[in-house]
XYZ file of C-alpha atoms in Angstrom:
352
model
C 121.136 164.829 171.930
C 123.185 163.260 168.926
C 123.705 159.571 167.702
C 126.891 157.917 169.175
C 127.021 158.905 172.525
C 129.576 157.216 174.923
C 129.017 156.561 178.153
C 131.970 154.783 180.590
C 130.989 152.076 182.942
C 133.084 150.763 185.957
C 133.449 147.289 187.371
C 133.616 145.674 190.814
C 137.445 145.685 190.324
C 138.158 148.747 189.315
C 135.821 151.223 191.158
C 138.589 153.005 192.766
C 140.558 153.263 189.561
C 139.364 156.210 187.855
C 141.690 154.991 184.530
C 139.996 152.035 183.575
C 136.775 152.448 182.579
C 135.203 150.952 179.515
C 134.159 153.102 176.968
C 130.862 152.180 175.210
C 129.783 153.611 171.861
C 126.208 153.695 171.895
C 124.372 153.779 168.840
C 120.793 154.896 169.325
C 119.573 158.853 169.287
C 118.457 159.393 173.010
C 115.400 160.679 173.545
C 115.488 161.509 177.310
C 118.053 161.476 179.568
C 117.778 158.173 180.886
C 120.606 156.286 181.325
C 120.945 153.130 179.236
C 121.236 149.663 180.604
C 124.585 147.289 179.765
C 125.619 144.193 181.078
C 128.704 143.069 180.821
C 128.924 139.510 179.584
C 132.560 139.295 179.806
C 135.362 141.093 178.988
C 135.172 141.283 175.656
C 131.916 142.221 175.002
C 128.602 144.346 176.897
C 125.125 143.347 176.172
C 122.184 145.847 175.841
C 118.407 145.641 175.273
C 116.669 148.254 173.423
C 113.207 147.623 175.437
C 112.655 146.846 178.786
C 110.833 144.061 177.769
C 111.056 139.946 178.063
C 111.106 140.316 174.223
C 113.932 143.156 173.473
C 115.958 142.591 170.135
C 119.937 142.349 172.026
C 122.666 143.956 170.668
C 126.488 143.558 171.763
C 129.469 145.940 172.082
C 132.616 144.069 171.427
C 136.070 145.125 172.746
C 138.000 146.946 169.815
C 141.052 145.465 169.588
C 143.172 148.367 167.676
C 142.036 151.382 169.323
C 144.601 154.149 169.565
C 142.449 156.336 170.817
C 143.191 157.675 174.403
C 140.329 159.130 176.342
C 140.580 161.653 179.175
C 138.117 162.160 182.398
C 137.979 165.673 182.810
C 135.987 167.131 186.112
C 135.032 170.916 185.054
C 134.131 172.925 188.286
C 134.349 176.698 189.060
C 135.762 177.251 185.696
C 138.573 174.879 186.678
C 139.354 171.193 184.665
C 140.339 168.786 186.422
C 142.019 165.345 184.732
C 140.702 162.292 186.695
C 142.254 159.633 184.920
C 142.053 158.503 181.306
C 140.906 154.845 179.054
C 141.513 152.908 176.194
C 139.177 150.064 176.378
C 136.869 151.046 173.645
C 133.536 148.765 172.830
C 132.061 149.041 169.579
C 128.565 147.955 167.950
C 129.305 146.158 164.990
C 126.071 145.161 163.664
C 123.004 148.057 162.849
C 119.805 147.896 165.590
C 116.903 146.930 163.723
C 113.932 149.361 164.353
C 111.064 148.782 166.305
C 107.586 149.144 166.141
C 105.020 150.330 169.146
C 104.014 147.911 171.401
C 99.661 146.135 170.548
C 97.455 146.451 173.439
C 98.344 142.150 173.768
C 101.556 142.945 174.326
C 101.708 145.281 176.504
C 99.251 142.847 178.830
C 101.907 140.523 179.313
C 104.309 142.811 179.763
C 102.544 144.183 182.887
C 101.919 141.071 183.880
C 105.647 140.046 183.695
C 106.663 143.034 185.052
C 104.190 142.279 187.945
C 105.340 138.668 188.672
C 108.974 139.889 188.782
C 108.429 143.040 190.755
C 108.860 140.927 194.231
C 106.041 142.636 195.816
C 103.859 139.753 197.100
C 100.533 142.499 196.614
C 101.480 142.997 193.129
C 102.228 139.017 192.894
C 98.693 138.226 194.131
C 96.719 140.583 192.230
C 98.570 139.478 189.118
C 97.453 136.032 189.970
C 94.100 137.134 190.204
C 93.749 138.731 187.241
C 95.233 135.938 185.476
C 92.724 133.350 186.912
C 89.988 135.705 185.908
C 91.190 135.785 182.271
C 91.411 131.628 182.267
C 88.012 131.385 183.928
C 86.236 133.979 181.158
C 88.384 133.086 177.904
C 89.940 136.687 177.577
C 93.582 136.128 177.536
C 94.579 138.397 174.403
C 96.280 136.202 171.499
C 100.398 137.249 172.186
C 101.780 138.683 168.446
C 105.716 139.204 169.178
C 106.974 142.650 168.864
C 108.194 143.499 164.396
C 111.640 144.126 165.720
C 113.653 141.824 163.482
C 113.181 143.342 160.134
C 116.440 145.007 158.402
C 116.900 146.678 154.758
C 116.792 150.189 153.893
C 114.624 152.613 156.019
C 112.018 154.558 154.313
C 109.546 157.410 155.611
C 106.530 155.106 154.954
C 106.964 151.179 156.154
C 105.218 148.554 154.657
C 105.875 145.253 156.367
C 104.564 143.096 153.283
C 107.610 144.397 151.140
C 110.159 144.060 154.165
C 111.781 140.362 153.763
C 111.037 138.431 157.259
C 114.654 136.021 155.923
C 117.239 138.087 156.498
C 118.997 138.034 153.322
C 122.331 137.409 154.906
C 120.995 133.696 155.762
C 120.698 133.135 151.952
C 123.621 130.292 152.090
C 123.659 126.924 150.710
C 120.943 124.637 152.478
C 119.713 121.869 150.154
C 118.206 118.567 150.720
C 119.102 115.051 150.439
C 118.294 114.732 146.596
C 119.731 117.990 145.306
C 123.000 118.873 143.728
C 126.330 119.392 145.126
C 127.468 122.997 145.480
C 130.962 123.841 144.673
C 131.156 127.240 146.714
C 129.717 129.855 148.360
C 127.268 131.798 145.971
C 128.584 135.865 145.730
C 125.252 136.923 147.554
C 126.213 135.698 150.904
C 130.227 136.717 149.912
C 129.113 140.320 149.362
C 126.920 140.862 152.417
C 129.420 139.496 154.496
C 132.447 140.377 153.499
C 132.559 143.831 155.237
C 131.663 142.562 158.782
C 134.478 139.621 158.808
C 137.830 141.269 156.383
C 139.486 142.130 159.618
C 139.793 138.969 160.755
C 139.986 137.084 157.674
C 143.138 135.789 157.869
C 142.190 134.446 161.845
C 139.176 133.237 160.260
C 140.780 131.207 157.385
C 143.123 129.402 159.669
C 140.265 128.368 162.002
C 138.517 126.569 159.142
C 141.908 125.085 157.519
C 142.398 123.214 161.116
C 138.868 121.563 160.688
C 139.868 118.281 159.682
C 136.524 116.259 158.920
C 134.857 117.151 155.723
C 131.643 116.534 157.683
C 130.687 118.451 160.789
C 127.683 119.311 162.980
C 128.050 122.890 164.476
C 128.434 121.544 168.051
C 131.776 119.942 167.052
C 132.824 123.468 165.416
C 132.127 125.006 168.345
C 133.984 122.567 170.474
C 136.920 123.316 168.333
C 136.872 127.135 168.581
C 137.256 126.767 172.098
C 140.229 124.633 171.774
C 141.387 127.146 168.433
C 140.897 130.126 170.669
C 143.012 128.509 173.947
C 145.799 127.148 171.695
C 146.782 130.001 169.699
C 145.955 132.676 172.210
C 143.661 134.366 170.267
C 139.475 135.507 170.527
C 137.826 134.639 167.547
C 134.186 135.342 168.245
C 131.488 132.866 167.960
C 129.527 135.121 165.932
C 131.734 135.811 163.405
C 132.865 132.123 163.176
C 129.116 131.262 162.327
C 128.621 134.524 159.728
C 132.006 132.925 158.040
C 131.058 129.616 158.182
C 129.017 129.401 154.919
C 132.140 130.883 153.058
C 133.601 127.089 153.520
C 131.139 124.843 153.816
C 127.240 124.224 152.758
C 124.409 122.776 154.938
C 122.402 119.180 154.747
C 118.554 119.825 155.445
C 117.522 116.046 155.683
C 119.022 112.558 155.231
C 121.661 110.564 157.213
C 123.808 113.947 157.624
C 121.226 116.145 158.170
C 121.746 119.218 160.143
C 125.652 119.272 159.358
C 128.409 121.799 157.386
C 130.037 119.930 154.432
C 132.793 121.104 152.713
C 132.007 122.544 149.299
C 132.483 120.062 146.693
C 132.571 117.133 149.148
C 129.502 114.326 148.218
C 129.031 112.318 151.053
C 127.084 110.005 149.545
C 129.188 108.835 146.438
C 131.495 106.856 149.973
C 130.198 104.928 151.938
C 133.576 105.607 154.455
C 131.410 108.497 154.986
C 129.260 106.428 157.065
C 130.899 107.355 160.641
C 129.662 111.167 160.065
C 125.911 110.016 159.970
C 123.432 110.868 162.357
C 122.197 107.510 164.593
C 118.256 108.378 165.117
C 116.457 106.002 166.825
C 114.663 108.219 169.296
C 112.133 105.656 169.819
C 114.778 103.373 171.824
C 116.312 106.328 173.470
C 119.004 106.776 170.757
C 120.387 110.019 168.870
C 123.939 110.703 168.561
C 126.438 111.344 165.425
C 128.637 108.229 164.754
C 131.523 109.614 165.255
C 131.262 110.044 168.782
C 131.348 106.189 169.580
C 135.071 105.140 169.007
C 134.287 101.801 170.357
C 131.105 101.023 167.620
C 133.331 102.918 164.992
C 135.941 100.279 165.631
C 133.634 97.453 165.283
C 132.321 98.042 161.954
C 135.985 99.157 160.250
C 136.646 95.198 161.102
C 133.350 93.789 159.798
C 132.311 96.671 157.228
C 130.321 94.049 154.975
C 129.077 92.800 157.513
C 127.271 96.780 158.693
C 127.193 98.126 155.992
C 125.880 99.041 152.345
C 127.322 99.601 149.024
C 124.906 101.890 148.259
C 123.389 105.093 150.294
C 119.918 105.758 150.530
C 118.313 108.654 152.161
C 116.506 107.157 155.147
C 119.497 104.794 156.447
C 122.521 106.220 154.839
C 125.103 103.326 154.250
C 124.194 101.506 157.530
C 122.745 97.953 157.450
C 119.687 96.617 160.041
C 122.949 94.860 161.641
C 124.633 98.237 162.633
C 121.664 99.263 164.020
C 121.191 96.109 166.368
C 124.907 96.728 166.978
C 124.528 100.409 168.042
C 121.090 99.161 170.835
C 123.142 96.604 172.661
C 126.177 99.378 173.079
C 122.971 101.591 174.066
C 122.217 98.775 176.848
C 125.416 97.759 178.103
C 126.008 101.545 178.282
C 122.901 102.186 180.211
C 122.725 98.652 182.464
C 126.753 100.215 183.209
C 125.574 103.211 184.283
C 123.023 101.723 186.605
C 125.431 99.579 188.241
C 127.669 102.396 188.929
C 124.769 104.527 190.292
C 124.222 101.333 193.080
C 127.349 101.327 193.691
C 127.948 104.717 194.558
C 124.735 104.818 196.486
C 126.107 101.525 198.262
C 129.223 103.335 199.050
C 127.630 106.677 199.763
C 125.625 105.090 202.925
């Protein structure tokens, strides 16, 4: 059989209705004439697994929006054709399947054992329990070395996984650390790679990241947003391609107070010290770790005393923040908590 085969799938609602099934184009060569397994996440999009395995690379087939493309059932019997209804819901695979190497002898262990566990069969559950045991009691549990299965770049007839880059190079944006310099823009090796997978959309894209008002973000607040982008103008922009874009506007802090946040090219965080509300509150060790920004009630507090919190100057380990803000941010952490425990009586008090 040939590359690109389709194959239509139906849905609970629309079993009887021989004119809506979803075409999927399926991009592996089939070796046998096993049918291939999708799930469909939701309507946009099916998921599929190239192994049957608890470590199979995922791939997605998203909903092509333009397709003009009509496609006919036909039933051919007894030399007759028969038309049984037609679609136009057409899912694509945008990104290439990496390839994959064969399964180690480790590997396929657990596998059986997985497959054992999850089977149902209380015989097979047992005896997989008892071979486990045995392998704990005598020390023989093979070493688990996950499946090669992320590696991309050219193909060749010979591989040699010591010249195949284990970073994809597509990940090659703008991280730098607390000390380093500012950069103005996204460098033309990330542009280039993924420019192809995003033009479509561009224009979607580039109105999504205009609305982003802070010039400091962490990527669960971007997220957030392109829910509420998505709902208010009517409109899917995937997830995916928001995060592949999202180096095109803005670079990412490795350590310090804004650590693990997208900045705005050309923005220096540091240089004002209005900057503090974006900084990441770490104090793990008293049950504390939240970004600023999210408490409107300490944020209010230190725009009315901000000599009194905080610091002309940034440093790396405490940002612009004095010890004051810190004791300021523990007894909100308190009240919060002792609150919280009161309401819990309550409503057990009530409950009863």
């Amino acid at each position: 059989m040939e590359y690109s085969k389709s194959f239509s799938t139906t849905t609970e609602e629309n079993k009887s209705a021989l004119d809506n099934f979803d075409i999927i184009d399926y991009p592996l060569k089939i070796h046998n004439s096993k049918m291939p397994m999708f799930f469909k996440v939701d309507s946009l999009r099916y998921e599929f697994r190239i192994l049957d395995t608890i470590d199979s690379k995922r791939i997605h087939a998203h909903k092509k929006k333009k397709n003009s493309t009509l496609f006919i059932h036909l039933r051919i019997e007894d030399s007759l054709c028969k038309i049984l209804g037609y679609s136009t819901n057409l899912f694509e695979f945008q990104n290439t399947c990496d390839f994959y190497l064969e399964q180690t002898q480790p590997t396929q262990t657990f596998n059986t054992l997985t497959s054992n566990i999850l089977s149902g069969s209380l015989n097979d559950i047992l005896s997989t329990g008892l071979e486990f045991k045995e392998m704990l009691e005598n020390n023989t549990i093979p070493e688990y070395i996950p499946l090669n299965i992320n590696i991309k770049g050219a193909l060749k007839d010979s591989i040699d996984l010591r010249d195949a880059p284990m970073v994809l190079p597509e990940y090659a944006f703008y991280k730098i650390s607390y000390e380093a310099e500012i950069p103005t823009k996204c460098n033309e090796e990330y542009l280039s790679i993924v420019k192809k997978y995003i033009q479509d959309e561009m224009e979607l894209i580039e109105k999504f990241f205009a609305s982003l008002k802070d010039p400091i973000m962490r990527i669960s607040f971007i997220t957030r947003h392109l829910e509420e982008f998505n709902k208010n103008n009517n409109v899917c922009l995937l997830l995916e391609k928001m995060k592949k874009a999202l180096p095109l506007f803005r670079y990412y802090f490795l350590d310090g107070p804004w650590r693990k946040s997208w900045i705005l090219y050309g923005f220096d965080p540091r240089q004002d010290r209005a900057n503090y509300k974006y900084q990441i509150i770490d104090l793990r060790s008293d049950g504390v770790f939240f970004t600023l920004i999210e408490k409107e009630n300490i944020i209010k507090e230190v725009e009315d005393h901000k000599d009194w919190y905080l610091k002309e100057e940034c440093d790396k380990k405490h940002g612009f923040l004095k010890k004051t803000l810190e004791q300021l941010i523990l007894y909100h952490n308190y009240v919060d908590f002792s609150s919280s425990e009161n309401e819990d009586l309550d409503f057990e008090v009530f409950d009863v």
